[in-house]
PDB file of C-alpha atoms in Angstrom:
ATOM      1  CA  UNK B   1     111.883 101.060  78.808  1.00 46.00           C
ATOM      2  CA  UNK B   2     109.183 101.035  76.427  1.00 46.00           C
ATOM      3  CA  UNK B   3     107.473  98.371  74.794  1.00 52.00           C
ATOM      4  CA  UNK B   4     104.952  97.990  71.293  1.00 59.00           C
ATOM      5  CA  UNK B   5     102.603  96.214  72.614  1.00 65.00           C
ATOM      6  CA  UNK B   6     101.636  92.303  70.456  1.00 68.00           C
ATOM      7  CA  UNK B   7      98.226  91.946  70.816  1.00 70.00           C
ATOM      8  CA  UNK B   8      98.814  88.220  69.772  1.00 68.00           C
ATOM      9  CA  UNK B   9     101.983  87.768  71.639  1.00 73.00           C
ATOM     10  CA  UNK B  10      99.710  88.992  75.344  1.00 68.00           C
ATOM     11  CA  UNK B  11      97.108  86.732  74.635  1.00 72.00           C
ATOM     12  CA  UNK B  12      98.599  83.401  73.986  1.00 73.00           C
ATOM     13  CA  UNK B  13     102.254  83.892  76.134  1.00 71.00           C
ATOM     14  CA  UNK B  14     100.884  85.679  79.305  1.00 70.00           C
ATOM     15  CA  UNK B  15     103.339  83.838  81.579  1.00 70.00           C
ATOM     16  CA  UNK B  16     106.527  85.762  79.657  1.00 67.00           C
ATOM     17  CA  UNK B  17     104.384  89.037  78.513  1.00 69.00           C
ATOM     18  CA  UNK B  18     103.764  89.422  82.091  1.00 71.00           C
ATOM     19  CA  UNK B  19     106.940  90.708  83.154  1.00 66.00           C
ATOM     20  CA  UNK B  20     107.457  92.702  79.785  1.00 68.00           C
ATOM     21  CA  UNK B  21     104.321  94.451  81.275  1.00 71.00           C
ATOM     22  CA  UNK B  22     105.537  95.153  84.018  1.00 67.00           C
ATOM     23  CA  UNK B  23     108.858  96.269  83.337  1.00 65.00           C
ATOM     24  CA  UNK B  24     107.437  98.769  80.699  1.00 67.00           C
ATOM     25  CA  UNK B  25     107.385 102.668  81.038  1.00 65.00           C
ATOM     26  CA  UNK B  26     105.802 103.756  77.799  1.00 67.00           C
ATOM     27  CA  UNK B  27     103.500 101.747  75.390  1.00 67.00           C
ATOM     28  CA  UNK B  28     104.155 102.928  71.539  1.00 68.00           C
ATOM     29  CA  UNK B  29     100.717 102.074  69.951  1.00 74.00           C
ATOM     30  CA  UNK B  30      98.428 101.069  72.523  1.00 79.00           C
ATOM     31  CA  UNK B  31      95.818 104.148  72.023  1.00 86.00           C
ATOM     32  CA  UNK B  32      96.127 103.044  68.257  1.00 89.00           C
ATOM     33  CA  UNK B  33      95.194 100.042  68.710  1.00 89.00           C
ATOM     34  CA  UNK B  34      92.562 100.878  71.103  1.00 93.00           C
ATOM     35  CA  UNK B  35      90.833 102.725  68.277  1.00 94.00           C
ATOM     36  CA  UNK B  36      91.331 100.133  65.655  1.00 94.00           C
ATOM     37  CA  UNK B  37      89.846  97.643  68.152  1.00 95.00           C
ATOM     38  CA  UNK B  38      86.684  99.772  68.926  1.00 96.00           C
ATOM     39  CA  UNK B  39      86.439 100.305  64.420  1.00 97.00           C
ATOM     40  CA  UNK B  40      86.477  96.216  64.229  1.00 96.00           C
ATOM     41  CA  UNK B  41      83.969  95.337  67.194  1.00 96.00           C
ATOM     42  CA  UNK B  42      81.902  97.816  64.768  1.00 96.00           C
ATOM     43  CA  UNK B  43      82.067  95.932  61.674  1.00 96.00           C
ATOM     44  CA  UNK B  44      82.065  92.801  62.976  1.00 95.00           C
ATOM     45  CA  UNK B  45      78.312  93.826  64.601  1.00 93.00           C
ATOM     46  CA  UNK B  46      77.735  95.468  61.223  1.00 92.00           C
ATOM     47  CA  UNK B  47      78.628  92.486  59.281  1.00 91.00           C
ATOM     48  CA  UNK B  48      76.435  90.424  61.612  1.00 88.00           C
ATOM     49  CA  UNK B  49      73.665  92.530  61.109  1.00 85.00           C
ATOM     50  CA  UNK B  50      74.040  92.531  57.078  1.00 85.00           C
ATOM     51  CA  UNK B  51      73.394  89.080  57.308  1.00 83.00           C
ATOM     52  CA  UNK B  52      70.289  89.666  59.183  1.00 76.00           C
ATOM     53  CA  UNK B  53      71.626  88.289  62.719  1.00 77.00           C
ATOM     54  CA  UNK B  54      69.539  89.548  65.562  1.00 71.00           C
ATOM     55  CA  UNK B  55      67.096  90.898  63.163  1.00 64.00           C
ATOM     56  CA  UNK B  56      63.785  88.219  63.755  1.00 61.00           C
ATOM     57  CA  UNK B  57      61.483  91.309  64.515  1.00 56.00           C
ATOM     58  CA  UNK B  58      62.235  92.687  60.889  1.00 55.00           C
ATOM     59  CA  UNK B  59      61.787  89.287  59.275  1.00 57.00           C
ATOM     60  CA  UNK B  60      58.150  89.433  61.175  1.00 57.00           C
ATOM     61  CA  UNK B  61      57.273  92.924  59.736  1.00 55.00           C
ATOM     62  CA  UNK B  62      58.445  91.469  56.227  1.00 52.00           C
ATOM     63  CA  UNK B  63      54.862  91.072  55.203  1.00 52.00           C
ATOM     64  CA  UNK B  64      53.032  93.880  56.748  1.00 59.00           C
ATOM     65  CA  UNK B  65      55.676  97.042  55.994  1.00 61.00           C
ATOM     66  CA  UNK B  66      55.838  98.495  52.285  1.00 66.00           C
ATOM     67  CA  UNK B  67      58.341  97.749  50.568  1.00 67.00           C
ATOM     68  CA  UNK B  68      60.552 100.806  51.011  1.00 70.00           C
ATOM     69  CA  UNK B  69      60.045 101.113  54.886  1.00 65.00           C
ATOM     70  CA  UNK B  70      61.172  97.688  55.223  1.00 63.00           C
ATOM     71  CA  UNK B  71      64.468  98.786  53.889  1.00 69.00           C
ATOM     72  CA  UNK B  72      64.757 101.774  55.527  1.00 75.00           C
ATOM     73  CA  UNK B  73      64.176  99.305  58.564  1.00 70.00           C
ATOM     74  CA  UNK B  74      67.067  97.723  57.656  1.00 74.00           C
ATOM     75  CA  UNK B  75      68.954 100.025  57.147  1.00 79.00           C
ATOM     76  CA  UNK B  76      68.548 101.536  60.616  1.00 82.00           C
ATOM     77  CA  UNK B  77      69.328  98.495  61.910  1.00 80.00           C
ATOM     78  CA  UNK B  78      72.706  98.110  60.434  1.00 86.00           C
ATOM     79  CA  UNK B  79      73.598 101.145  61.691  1.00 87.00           C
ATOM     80  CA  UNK B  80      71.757 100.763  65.082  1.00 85.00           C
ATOM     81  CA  UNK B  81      74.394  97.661  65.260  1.00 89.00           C
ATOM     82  CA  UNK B  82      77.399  99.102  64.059  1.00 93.00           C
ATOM     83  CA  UNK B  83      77.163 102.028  66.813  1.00 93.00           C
ATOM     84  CA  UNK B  84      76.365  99.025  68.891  1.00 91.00           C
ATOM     85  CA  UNK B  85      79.451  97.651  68.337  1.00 94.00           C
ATOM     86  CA  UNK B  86      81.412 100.535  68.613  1.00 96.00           C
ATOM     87  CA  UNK B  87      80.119 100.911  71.894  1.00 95.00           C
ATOM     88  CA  UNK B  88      80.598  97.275  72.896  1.00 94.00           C
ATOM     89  CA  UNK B  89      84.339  97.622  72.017  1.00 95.00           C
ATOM     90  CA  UNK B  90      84.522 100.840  74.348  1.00 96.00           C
ATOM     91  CA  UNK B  91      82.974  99.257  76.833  1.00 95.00           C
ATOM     92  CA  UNK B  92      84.917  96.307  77.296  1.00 95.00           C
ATOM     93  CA  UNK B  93      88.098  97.891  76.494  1.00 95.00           C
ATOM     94  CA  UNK B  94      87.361 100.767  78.823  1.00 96.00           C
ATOM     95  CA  UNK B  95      84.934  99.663  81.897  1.00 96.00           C
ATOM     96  CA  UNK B  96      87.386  96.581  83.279  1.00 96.00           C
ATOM     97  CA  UNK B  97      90.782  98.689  82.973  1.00 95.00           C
ATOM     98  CA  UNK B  98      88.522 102.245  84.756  1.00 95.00           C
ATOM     99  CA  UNK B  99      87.202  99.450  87.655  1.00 95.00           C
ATOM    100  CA  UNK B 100      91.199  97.499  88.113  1.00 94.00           C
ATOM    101  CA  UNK B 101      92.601 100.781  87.885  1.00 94.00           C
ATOM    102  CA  UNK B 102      90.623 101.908  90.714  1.00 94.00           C
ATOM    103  CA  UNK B 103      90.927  98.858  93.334  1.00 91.00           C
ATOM    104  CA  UNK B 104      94.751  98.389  92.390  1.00 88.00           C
ATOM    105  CA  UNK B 105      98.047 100.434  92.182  1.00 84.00           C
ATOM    106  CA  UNK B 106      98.202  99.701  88.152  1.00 85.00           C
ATOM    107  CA  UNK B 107      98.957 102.258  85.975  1.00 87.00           C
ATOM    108  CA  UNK B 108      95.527 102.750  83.378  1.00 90.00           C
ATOM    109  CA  UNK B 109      97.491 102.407  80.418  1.00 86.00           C
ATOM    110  CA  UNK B 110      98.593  99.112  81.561  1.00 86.00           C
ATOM    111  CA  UNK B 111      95.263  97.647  82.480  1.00 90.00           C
ATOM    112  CA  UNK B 112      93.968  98.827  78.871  1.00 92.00           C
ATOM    113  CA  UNK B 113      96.751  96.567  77.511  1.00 88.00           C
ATOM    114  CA  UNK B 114      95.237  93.957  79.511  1.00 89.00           C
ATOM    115  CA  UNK B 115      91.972  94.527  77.647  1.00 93.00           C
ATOM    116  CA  UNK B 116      93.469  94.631  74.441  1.00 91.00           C
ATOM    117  CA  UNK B 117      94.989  91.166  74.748  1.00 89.00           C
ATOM    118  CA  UNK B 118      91.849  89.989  75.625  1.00 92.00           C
ATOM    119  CA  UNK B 119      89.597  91.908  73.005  1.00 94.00           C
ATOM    120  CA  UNK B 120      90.114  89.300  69.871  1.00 93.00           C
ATOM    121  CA  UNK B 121      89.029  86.998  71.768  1.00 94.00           C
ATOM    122  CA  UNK B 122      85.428  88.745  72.525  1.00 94.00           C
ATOM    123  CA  UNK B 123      85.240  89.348  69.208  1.00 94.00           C
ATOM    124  CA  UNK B 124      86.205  85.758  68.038  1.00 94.00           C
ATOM    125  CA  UNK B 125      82.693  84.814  70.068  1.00 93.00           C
ATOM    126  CA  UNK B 126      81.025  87.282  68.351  1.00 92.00           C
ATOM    127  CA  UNK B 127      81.717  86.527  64.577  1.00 92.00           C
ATOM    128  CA  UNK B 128      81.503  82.552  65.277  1.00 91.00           C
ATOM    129  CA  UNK B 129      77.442  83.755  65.410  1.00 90.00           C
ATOM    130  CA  UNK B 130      77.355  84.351  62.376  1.00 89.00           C
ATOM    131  CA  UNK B 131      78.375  80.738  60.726  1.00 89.00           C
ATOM    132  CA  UNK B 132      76.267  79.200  63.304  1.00 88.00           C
ATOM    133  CA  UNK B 133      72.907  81.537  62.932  1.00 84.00           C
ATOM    134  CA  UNK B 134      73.609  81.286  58.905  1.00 83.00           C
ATOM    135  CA  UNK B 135      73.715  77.313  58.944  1.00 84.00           C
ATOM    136  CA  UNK B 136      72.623  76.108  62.289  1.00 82.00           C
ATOM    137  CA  UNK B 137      69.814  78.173  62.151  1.00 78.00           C
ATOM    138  CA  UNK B 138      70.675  79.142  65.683  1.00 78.00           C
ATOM    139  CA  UNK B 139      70.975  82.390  67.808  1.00 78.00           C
ATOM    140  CA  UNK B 140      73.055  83.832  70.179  1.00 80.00           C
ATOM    141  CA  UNK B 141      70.994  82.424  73.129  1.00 82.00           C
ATOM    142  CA  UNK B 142      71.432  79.688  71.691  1.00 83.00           C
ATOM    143  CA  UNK B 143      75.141  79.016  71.289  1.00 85.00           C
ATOM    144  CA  UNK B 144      76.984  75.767  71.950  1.00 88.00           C
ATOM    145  CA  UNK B 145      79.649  78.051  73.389  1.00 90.00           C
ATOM    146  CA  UNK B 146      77.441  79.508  76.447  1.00 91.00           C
ATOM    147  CA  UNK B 147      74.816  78.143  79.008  1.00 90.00           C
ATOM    148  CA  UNK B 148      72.003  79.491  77.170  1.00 86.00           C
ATOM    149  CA  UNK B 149      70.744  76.202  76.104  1.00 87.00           C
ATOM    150  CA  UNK B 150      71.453  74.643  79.158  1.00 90.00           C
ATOM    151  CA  UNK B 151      69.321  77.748  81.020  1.00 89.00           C
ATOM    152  CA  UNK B 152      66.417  76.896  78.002  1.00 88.00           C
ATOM    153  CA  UNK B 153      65.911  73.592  79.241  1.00 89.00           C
ATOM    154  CA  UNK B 154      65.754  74.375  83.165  1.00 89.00           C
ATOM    155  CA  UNK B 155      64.061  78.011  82.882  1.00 86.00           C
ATOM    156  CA  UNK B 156      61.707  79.725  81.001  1.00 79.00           C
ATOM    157  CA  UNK B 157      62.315  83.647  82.465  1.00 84.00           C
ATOM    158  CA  UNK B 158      64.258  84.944  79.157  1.00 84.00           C
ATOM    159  CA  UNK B 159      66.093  87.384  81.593  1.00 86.00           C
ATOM    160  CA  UNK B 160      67.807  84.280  83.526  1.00 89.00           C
ATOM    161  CA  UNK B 161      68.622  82.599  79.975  1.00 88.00           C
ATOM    162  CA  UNK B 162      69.519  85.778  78.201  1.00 87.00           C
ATOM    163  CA  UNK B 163      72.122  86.064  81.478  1.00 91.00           C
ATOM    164  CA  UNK B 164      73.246  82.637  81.494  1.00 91.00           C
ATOM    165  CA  UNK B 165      73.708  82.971  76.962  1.00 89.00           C
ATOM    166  CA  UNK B 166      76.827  85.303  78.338  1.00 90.00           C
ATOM    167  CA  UNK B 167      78.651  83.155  79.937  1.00 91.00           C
ATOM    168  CA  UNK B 168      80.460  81.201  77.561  1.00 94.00           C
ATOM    169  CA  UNK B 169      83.635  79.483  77.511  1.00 94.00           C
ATOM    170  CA  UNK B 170      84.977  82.300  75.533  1.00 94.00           C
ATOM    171  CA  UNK B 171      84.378  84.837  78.484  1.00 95.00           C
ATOM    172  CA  UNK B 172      85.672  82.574  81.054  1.00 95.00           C
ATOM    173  CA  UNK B 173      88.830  82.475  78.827  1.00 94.00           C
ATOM    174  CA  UNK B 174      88.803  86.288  78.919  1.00 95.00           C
ATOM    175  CA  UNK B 175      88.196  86.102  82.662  1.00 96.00           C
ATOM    176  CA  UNK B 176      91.078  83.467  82.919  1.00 93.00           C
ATOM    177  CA  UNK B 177      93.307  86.125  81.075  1.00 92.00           C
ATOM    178  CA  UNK B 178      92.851  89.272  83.025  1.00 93.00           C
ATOM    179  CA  UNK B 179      92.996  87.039  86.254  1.00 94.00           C
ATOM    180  CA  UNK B 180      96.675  86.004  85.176  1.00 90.00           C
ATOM    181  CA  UNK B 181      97.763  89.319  84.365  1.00 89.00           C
ATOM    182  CA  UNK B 182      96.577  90.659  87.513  1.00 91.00           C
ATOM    183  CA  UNK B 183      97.384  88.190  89.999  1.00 89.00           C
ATOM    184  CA  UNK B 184     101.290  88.443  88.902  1.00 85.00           C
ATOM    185  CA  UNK B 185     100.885  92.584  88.799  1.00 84.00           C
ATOM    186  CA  UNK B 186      99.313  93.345  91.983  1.00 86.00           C
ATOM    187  CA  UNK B 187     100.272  92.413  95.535  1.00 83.00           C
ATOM    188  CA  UNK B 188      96.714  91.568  96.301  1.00 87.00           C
ATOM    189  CA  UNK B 189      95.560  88.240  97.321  1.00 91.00           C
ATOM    190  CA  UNK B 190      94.863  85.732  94.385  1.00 91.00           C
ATOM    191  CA  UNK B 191      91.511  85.338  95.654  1.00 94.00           C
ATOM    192  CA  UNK B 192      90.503  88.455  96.132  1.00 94.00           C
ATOM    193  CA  UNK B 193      91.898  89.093  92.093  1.00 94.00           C
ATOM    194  CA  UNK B 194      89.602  86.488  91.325  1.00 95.00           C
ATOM    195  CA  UNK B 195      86.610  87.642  92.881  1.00 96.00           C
ATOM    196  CA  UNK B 196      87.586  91.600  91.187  1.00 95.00           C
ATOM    197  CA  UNK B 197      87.716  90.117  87.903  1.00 96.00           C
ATOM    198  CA  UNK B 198      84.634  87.832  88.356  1.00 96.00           C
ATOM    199  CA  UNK B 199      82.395  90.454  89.907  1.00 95.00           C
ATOM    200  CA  UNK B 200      83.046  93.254  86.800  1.00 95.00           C
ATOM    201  CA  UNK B 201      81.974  90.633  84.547  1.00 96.00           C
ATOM    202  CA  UNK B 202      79.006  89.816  86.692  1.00 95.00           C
ATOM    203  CA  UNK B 203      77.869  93.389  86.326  1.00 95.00           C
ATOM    204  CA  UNK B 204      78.210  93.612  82.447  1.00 94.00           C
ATOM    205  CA  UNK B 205      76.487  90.464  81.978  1.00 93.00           C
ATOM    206  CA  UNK B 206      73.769  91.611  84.221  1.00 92.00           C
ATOM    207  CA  UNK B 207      73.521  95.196  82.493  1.00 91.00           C
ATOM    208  CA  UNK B 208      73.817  93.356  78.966  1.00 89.00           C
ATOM    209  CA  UNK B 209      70.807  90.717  79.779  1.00 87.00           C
ATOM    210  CA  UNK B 210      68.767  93.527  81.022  1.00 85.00           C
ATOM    211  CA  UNK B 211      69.280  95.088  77.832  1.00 82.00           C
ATOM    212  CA  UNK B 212      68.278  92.601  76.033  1.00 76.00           C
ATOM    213  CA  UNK B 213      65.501  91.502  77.860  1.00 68.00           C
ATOM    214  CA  UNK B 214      63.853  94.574  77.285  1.00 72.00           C
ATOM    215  CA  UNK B 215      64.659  95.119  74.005  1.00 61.00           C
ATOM    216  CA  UNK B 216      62.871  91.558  73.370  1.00 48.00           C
ATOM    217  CA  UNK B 217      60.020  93.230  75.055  1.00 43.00           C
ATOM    218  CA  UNK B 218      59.915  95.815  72.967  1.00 51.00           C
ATOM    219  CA  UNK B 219      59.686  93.775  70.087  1.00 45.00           C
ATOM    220  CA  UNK B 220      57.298  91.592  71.489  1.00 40.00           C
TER     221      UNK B 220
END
């Protein structure tokens, strides 16, 4: 049996998809859309960037550069986010499916489809930054959707709030997602699903804060 997988479809009808899933041998189209998934995480970050999202430090050196460096400062910044974004897409796509493929009996291929259903919806976060930074005025620390405001008012180490600004109710939906998936897939106790799908997310966040923690010290 083989199946072409609806990105869509996965994401909003898990309870039925779940079985398809299951049932499925071969999956027409899932590397394709792997690939087109990684290209869109990378202009999404490029269009961010283009509208100067993320980019405070260059708004700083505005001033002080000539007027050609600052462009080519911008410039390298566009693309430093568009390869950031095609690396974001990998990683999310990839790093969950590689860690449930080793602690389960799940075929990769499957797992990946997991992450594909779940992609738009990291993406969806994402480009809502853009609207808000443009005419909000505010960042993505600062997002309605996460606990980074909550973390500004009760905190001031920037590596707890930049860790706290990734949890959002957007990755809790991805979280509630893959949890689904796997808890009908795998013979393993719920609970221990849960704490599998929590504790990969953990990590990222962790490895992403730190990232950007000391890129902000860079800057700084």
């Amino acid at each position: 049996m083989e199946n072409r997988i609806g990105v869509f479809r996965g994401l909003f009808n898990y309870n039925y998809y779940t079985y398809t899933l299951r049932d499925t041998e071969r999956f027409p189209g899932a590397w394709k859309k792997t690939i087109l998934f990684i290209l869109l995480s990378g202009l999404i970050f490029g269009f961010s960037a283009y509208f100067g999202i993320d980019s405070e430090y260059l708004s700083r050196k505005l001033t002080s550069l000539p007027r050609a460096e600052y462009e080519m400062n911008k410039s390298l910044f566009l693309a430093g986010q568009i390869i950031q974004g095609l690396f974001f897409g990998a990683i999310m796509l990839f790093l969950p499916a590689l860690f449930f493929w080793t602690v389960t009996d799940l075929e990769f291929k499957r797992l990946l489809t997991i992450q594909l259903f779940v992609m738009p919806i990291l993406l969806l976060e994402k480009l809502l930054i853009v609207p808000m930074a443009l005419y909000l005025g505010l960042t993505k620390v600062s997002s309605p959707f996460s606990l980074g405001v909550i973390a500004q008012y009760i905190t001031g180490n920037d590596f707890i709030i930049h860790f706290l600004a990734y949890i959002s109710i957007f990755k809790i939906w991805v979280i509630f997602i893959e949890y689904k998936y796997l808890k009908a897939m795998t013979e393993k106790n719920p609970k221990i699903v849960l704490l599998l799908v929590i504790g990969i997310h953990l990590v990222i966040w962790l490895f992403a804060a730190l990232f950007s923690f000391i890129r902000m010290e860079n800057i700084l």
